[in-house]
Tab-separated table of C-alpha atoms in Angstrom:
chain	number	residue	atom	x	y	z
A	1	MET	CA	87.167	99.312	104.630
A	2	CYS	CA	87.738	100.502	101.044
A	3	GLY	CA	90.320	102.670	99.336
A	4	ILE	CA	89.528	105.727	97.238
A	5	ALA	CA	91.811	107.930	95.146
A	6	GLY	CA	91.624	110.903	92.808
A	7	LEU	CA	93.977	113.046	90.737
A	8	ILE	CA	93.745	116.012	88.408
A	9	HIS	CA	96.279	117.703	86.125
A	10	ARG	CA	95.629	121.370	85.544
A	11	GLY	CA	95.933	122.447	81.925
A	12	GLU	CA	97.472	119.344	80.369
A	13	SER	CA	96.906	115.681	79.696
A	14	ALA	CA	99.058	113.001	81.286
A	15	ASP	CA	99.306	109.225	81.734
A	16	ILE	CA	96.416	109.090	84.188
A	17	GLY	CA	95.759	105.383	83.580
A	18	ASP	CA	99.237	104.486	84.779
A	19	GLU	CA	99.128	106.996	87.658
A	20	MET	CA	95.759	105.771	88.934
A	21	THR	CA	96.874	102.134	88.650
A	22	ARG	CA	99.874	102.852	90.874
A	23	MET	CA	97.688	104.635	93.410
A	24	LEU	CA	95.146	101.804	93.524
A	25	LEU	CA	97.824	99.114	93.839
A	26	ALA	CA	99.119	101.009	96.886
A	27	LEU	CA	95.594	100.774	98.349
A	28	LYS	CA	95.099	97.087	97.502
A	29	HIS	CA	95.212	96.086	101.177
A	30	ARG	CA	92.075	98.215	101.802
A	31	GLY	CA	89.915	96.318	99.297
A	32	PRO	CA	90.879	93.139	97.415
A	33	ASP	CA	87.445	92.256	95.977
A	34	SER	CA	87.194	94.609	92.999
A	35	THR	CA	88.846	97.645	91.424
A	36	GLY	CA	87.324	100.479	89.431
A	37	TYR	CA	88.401	103.497	87.414
A	38	ALA	CA	86.632	106.605	86.114
A	39	LEU	CA	89.048	108.101	83.558
A	40	TYR	CA	88.507	111.447	81.813
A	41	GLY	CA	90.021	111.774	78.341
A	42	ASP	CA	90.081	114.615	75.842
A	43	GLY	CA	86.552	114.237	74.528
A	44	THR	CA	84.482	116.683	72.499
A	45	ASP	CA	80.849	117.791	72.730
A	46	ASP	CA	80.158	116.109	69.369
A	47	ASP	CA	81.209	112.633	70.489
A	48	TYR	CA	80.028	110.118	73.064
A	49	VAL	CA	81.865	107.176	74.610
A	50	MET	CA	79.841	104.402	76.211
A	51	ARG	CA	81.086	101.528	78.368
A	52	VAL	CA	78.670	98.586	78.522
A	53	LYS	CA	78.619	95.439	80.648
A	54	LEU	CA	77.071	92.422	78.892
A	55	ALA	CA	77.428	89.955	81.774
A	56	GLU	CA	79.086	89.502	85.131
A	57	GLN	CA	82.526	87.883	85.130
A	58	ALA	CA	81.101	85.051	87.254
A	59	ASP	CA	78.401	84.372	84.619
A	60	LEU	CA	81.063	82.813	82.377
A	61	GLN	CA	81.058	79.812	84.724
A	62	SER	CA	77.273	79.401	84.532
A	63	GLY	CA	77.133	77.002	81.585
A	64	PHE	CA	77.761	76.551	77.872
A	65	GLY	CA	74.973	78.871	76.757
A	66	ILE	CA	76.352	82.055	78.301
A	67	HIS	CA	78.837	82.721	75.480
A	68	GLU	CA	76.054	82.667	72.887
A	69	ARG	CA	73.835	84.886	75.070
A	70	ILE	CA	76.645	87.462	75.389
A	71	ARG	CA	77.164	87.424	71.609
A	72	VAL	CA	73.455	88.017	71.039
A	73	ARG	CA	73.380	90.879	73.584
A	74	ARG	CA	76.363	92.556	71.885
A	75	GLU	CA	74.685	92.345	68.481
A	76	GLU	CA	71.426	93.686	69.895
A	77	VAL	CA	73.221	96.736	71.376
A	78	ILE	CA	74.639	97.560	67.938
A	79	ASN	CA	71.296	96.894	66.237
A	80	ARG	CA	69.470	99.261	68.597
A	81	LEU	CA	72.106	101.995	68.156
A	82	GLN	CA	71.707	101.744	64.380
A	83	GLU	CA	67.932	101.667	64.737
A	84	ARG	CA	68.169	105.037	66.542
A	85	GLU	CA	70.339	106.373	63.668
A	86	VAL	CA	73.397	106.687	65.876
A	87	GLU	CA	76.661	107.085	63.934
A	88	ILE	CA	79.037	104.461	65.323
A	89	VAL	CA	82.634	105.682	65.041
A	90	GLN	CA	84.265	102.717	66.756
A	91	ASN	CA	83.079	99.534	68.449
A	92	GLU	CA	85.545	97.524	70.558
A	93	ASP	CA	85.329	94.343	72.638
A	94	ALA	CA	86.985	95.349	75.912
A	95	THR	CA	86.516	91.775	77.208
A	96	GLU	CA	84.162	88.950	76.258
A	97	TYR	CA	81.534	90.506	78.555
A	98	ALA	CA	82.273	94.234	78.121
A	99	MET	CA	82.212	96.584	75.146
A	100	ARG	CA	83.244	100.170	74.383
A	101	VAL	CA	81.369	102.185	71.747
A	102	HIS	CA	82.397	105.600	70.409
A	103	PHE	CA	79.505	107.270	68.603
A	104	LYS	CA	77.851	110.498	67.502
A	105	THR	CA	74.207	111.390	67.971
A	106	ASN	CA	71.916	114.385	68.201
A	107	GLY	CA	69.218	112.332	69.904
A	108	ASP	CA	68.064	111.990	73.510
A	109	THR	CA	70.801	109.997	75.292
A	110	ARG	CA	68.572	109.228	78.296
A	111	HIS	CA	66.022	107.584	76.049
A	112	LEU	CA	68.827	105.796	74.223
A	113	ALA	CA	70.271	104.482	77.513
A	114	ASN	CA	66.864	103.227	78.612
A	115	TYR	CA	66.350	101.481	75.273
A	116	LEU	CA	69.718	99.703	75.479
A	117	GLU	CA	69.265	98.657	79.107
A	118	ASP	CA	65.925	97.133	78.146
A	119	ILE	CA	68.028	94.305	76.668
A	120	ASP	CA	68.172	91.516	79.242
A	121	GLY	CA	71.605	91.396	80.936
A	122	VAL	CA	72.876	94.710	79.515
A	123	GLU	CA	74.019	97.517	81.825
A	124	ILE	CA	75.575	100.836	80.788
A	125	LEU	CA	78.505	101.616	83.091
A	126	SER	CA	79.053	105.122	81.695
A	127	LEU	CA	77.930	107.330	78.854
A	128	GLY	CA	79.545	110.706	78.329
A	129	HIS	CA	81.765	112.944	76.237
A	130	CYS	CA	85.019	112.222	78.067
A	131	LEU	CA	84.252	109.796	80.938
A	132	GLU	CA	85.154	106.113	80.611
A	133	LEU	CA	84.190	103.973	83.593
A	134	ILE	CA	85.820	100.552	83.943
A	135	LYS	CA	85.414	98.186	86.879
A	136	ASP	CA	85.914	94.484	87.425
A	137	LEU	CA	86.901	91.869	89.970
A	138	GLY	CA	90.516	91.673	91.136
A	139	ASP	CA	93.208	94.195	91.979
A	140	ALA	CA	94.397	97.178	89.923
A	141	ASP	CA	97.067	95.164	88.162
A	142	ASP	CA	94.453	92.598	87.035
A	143	VAL	CA	91.949	95.205	85.825
A	144	SER	CA	94.463	97.538	84.156
A	145	LYS	CA	95.968	94.633	82.180
A	146	GLN	CA	92.591	93.202	81.244
A	147	TYR	CA	91.335	96.522	79.855
A	148	GLY	CA	94.678	98.049	78.738
A	149	LEU	CA	94.341	101.060	81.043
A	150	ARG	CA	97.966	101.994	81.707
A	151	LYS	CA	98.177	103.738	78.297
A	152	PHE	CA	95.096	105.894	78.930
A	153	ARG	CA	95.860	109.633	78.714
A	154	GLY	CA	93.640	112.354	80.127
A	155	THR	CA	93.364	115.130	82.666
A	156	HIS	CA	91.767	113.577	85.745
A	157	ALA	CA	90.593	110.325	87.268
A	158	ILE	CA	89.098	108.695	90.330
A	159	GLY	CA	89.460	105.108	91.489
A	160	HIS	CA	88.353	102.598	94.096
A	161	THR	CA	89.473	99.353	95.724
A	162	ARG	CA	86.529	97.569	97.324
A	163	MET	CA	86.117	95.328	100.319
A	164	ALA	CA	82.532	94.084	100.039
A	165	THR	CA	80.655	94.512	103.334
A	166	GLU	CA	77.011	95.256	102.500
A	167	SER	CA	76.495	93.881	98.958
A	168	ASP	CA	77.738	91.191	96.582
A	169	VAL	CA	81.206	90.739	95.091
A	170	ASP	CA	80.326	91.517	91.491
A	171	ILE	CA	80.828	94.226	88.878
A	172	ARG	CA	77.413	95.767	89.540
A	173	SER	CA	78.356	96.474	93.170
A	174	ALA	CA	81.863	97.717	92.359
A	175	HIS	CA	82.761	101.411	92.266
A	176	PRO	CA	82.894	104.000	90.697
A	177	TYR	CA	79.276	104.791	89.879
A	178	TRP	CA	78.112	106.813	86.924
A	179	ALA	CA	75.338	109.325	87.668
A	180	TYR	CA	72.811	108.031	85.125
A	181	PRO	CA	71.655	109.649	82.865
A	182	TYR	CA	73.938	112.672	83.218
A	183	ALA	CA	77.072	112.686	81.101
A	184	ASP	CA	80.482	112.608	82.746
A	185	ILE	CA	79.591	112.527	86.475
A	186	SER	CA	81.121	109.746	88.595
A	187	VAL	CA	81.651	109.028	92.309
A	188	VAL	CA	83.778	106.831	94.585
A	189	HIS	CA	83.018	106.502	98.277
A	190	ASN	CA	84.399	105.119	101.521
A	191	GLY	CA	81.931	104.810	104.385
A	192	GLN	CA	78.297	104.091	105.073
A	193	LEU	CA	75.137	106.154	104.578
A	194	THR	CA	72.618	105.458	107.344
A	195	ASN	CA	69.665	107.252	105.678
A	196	TYR	CA	70.221	105.419	102.375
A	197	TRP	CA	66.710	104.035	101.867
A	198	THR	CA	64.951	107.277	102.792
A	199	MET	CA	67.085	109.250	100.355
A	200	ARG	CA	66.837	106.563	97.662
A	201	ARG	CA	63.036	106.476	97.763
A	202	ALA	CA	62.945	110.273	97.502
A	203	LEU	CA	65.204	110.201	94.419
A	204	GLU	CA	63.244	107.347	92.837
A	205	ARG	CA	60.081	109.437	93.183
A	206	CYS	CA	61.938	112.084	91.138
A	207	GLY	CA	62.391	109.515	88.355
A	208	HIS	CA	65.968	108.361	89.024
A	209	ARG	CA	66.914	104.717	88.504
A	210	PHE	CA	69.273	102.628	90.645
A	211	MET	CA	71.161	99.604	89.315
A	212	SER	CA	72.469	98.307	92.658
A	213	ASN	CA	71.730	98.290	96.384
A	214	CYS	CA	75.091	99.917	97.129
A	215	ASP	CA	74.830	103.174	99.099
A	216	SER	CA	77.667	104.654	97.056
A	217	GLU	CA	75.441	104.756	93.973
A	218	LEU	CA	73.134	107.054	95.935
A	219	LEU	CA	75.890	109.687	96.084
A	220	ALA	CA	76.246	109.748	92.301
A	221	VAL	CA	72.502	110.051	91.784
A	222	TYR	CA	72.211	112.665	94.534
A	223	ILE	CA	74.928	114.893	93.002
A	224	ALA	CA	73.414	114.532	89.536
A	225	ASN	CA	69.979	115.444	90.882
A	226	ARG	CA	71.297	118.554	92.639
A	227	THR	CA	73.325	119.794	89.652
A	228	ASP	CA	70.320	119.176	87.406
A	229	ALA	CA	68.279	121.316	89.833
A	230	GLY	CA	70.729	124.198	89.360
A	231	ASP	CA	73.355	123.728	92.079
A	232	ASP	CA	76.982	124.156	91.095
A	233	LEU	CA	79.237	121.269	92.112
A	234	GLU	CA	80.489	122.904	95.311
A	235	SER	CA	76.948	123.739	96.469
A	236	ALA	CA	75.803	120.188	95.739
A	237	LEU	CA	78.649	118.733	97.821
A	238	GLN	CA	78.005	121.128	100.700
A	239	ARG	CA	74.328	120.210	100.674
A	240	SER	CA	75.235	116.495	100.745
A	241	VAL	CA	77.197	116.988	103.974
A	242	GLU	CA	74.075	118.552	105.531
A	243	GLU	CA	71.479	116.079	104.210
A	244	LEU	CA	73.254	112.703	104.197
A	245	ASP	CA	73.703	110.806	107.476
A	246	GLY	CA	76.511	108.416	108.313
A	247	VAL	CA	80.281	108.343	108.160
A	248	PHE	CA	81.654	108.997	104.695
A	249	THR	CA	84.343	110.493	102.549
A	250	TYR	CA	83.776	110.613	98.823
A	251	ILE	CA	85.300	111.956	95.613
A	252	VAL	CA	83.254	113.167	92.665
A	253	ALA	CA	84.435	113.963	89.130
A	254	THR	CA	82.787	115.861	86.288
A	255	SER	CA	84.022	116.670	82.782
A	256	ASN	CA	86.181	119.540	84.048
A	257	ALA	CA	86.459	119.241	87.834
A	258	LEU	CA	87.338	117.055	90.786
A	259	GLY	CA	85.731	117.447	94.216
A	260	MET	CA	85.667	115.853	97.661
A	261	ALA	CA	83.416	115.922	100.699
A	262	LYS	CA	83.867	114.628	104.214
A	263	ASP	CA	81.141	114.157	106.802
A	264	VAL	CA	81.139	116.143	110.050
A	265	MET	CA	82.452	113.247	112.162
A	266	ALA	CA	85.419	112.764	109.807
A	267	ALA	CA	85.783	109.080	110.699
A	268	LYS	CA	86.892	108.051	107.197
A	269	PRO	CA	90.437	109.013	106.201
A	270	MET	CA	91.534	111.340	103.381
A	271	VAL	CA	94.980	112.779	102.595
A	272	LEU	CA	95.598	115.603	100.084
A	273	TYR	CA	98.547	116.875	98.092
A	274	GLU	CA	98.291	120.096	96.080
A	275	SER	CA	100.711	121.873	93.756
A	276	ASP	CA	100.108	124.554	91.112
A	277	THR	CA	99.665	121.946	88.372
A	278	PHE	CA	98.618	118.709	90.078
A	279	ILE	CA	96.323	117.547	92.883
A	280	ALA	CA	96.143	114.062	94.335
A	281	LEU	CA	93.996	112.694	97.155
A	282	ALA	CA	93.585	109.236	98.630
A	283	SER	CA	92.580	107.235	101.678
A	284	GLU	CA	96.249	106.849	102.584
A	285	GLU	CA	99.370	108.892	101.819
A	286	VAL	CA	101.154	105.812	100.472
A	287	ALA	CA	98.938	106.040	97.361
A	288	ILE	CA	100.046	109.615	96.616
A	289	ARG	CA	103.683	108.701	97.241
A	290	SER	CA	103.405	105.954	94.624
A	291	ILE	CA	103.489	108.773	92.026
A	292	PHE	CA	106.195	110.965	93.557
A	293	PRO	CA	109.739	109.705	94.117
A	294	HIS	CA	110.610	112.765	96.254
A	295	GLU	CA	109.427	114.283	99.529
A	296	ILE	CA	106.034	115.988	99.435
A	297	ASN	CA	103.866	117.868	101.904
A	298	SER	CA	100.377	116.463	102.377
A	299	TYR	CA	97.549	117.285	104.781
A	300	ASP	CA	94.177	116.021	106.009
A	301	PRO	CA	90.961	117.945	105.228
A	302	TYR	CA	88.832	119.087	108.164
A	303	GLU	CA	85.567	117.512	109.280
A	304	GLY	CA	82.644	118.625	107.111
A	305	GLU	CA	85.034	120.104	104.533
A	306	VAL	CA	84.286	120.345	100.793
A	307	LYS	CA	86.907	121.118	98.144
A	308	ILE	CA	86.737	121.589	94.352
A	309	TRP	CA	89.530	121.741	91.760
A	310	GLN	CA	89.149	122.702	88.098
A	311	ARG	CA	91.289	121.108	85.385
A	312	ASN	CA	91.928	124.455	83.641
């Protein structure tokens, strides 16, 4: 059992870091192992923001040498960015084992991502114009404080509270997942894909890389592969309902849209609230009510249903 949530403001920015934190705290009972956010700020096509993991949180307990290894990895990331003539606008230490880099480049970002991940122990969590993906162990209060997320402003977000059932309790297995190497696509998922390995091998033969053995990562890669092949987001989600087996409900976000898909058996819960200016969806209504102090009307999507909302 996990908890998923999404929200989108149409036409304006808002305190989405605080709103998503409240929603995920309301879903804490569905997944206490880790919490993740994919937050969409007001980026531009000229700028990139990259979130990088330099080590697992648990690695800090592995001995005295880990702190020096993390420092060396951080320096090597910066060295390789400069080597590729990337203009670094800002470089921040999110935690001892995580960094955020704002930069400009006209180069090939897929090649750049591959070059950085060639550094032992380095994993790119997200790379895009407006997406910032943050995930760590603990509940939403722990993660939002650790990374200062309540002040984050933007237009839309998705989030996840995880109860580990099929893979390890670590940052690598936590949601959301970025759809490497495509900018600004992220996914959160509740359920299980039963044709995971068949679909994964097919995508790997197309050249896609996987960083975990979590079936939720497959959804991100699948959507990225379909949109790269020419599908619009709605078509890609509809195709996923036809081609993926199992019981699942998932939320996907791009630079300007939020979408959801539910399998034909509809065994995994989802509740929606829609107004002219704001949409919220979550595994349980209590998450949506954490934002609204007044009565609202919500509803459940149908089995096999796909929905898309644009931010403008």
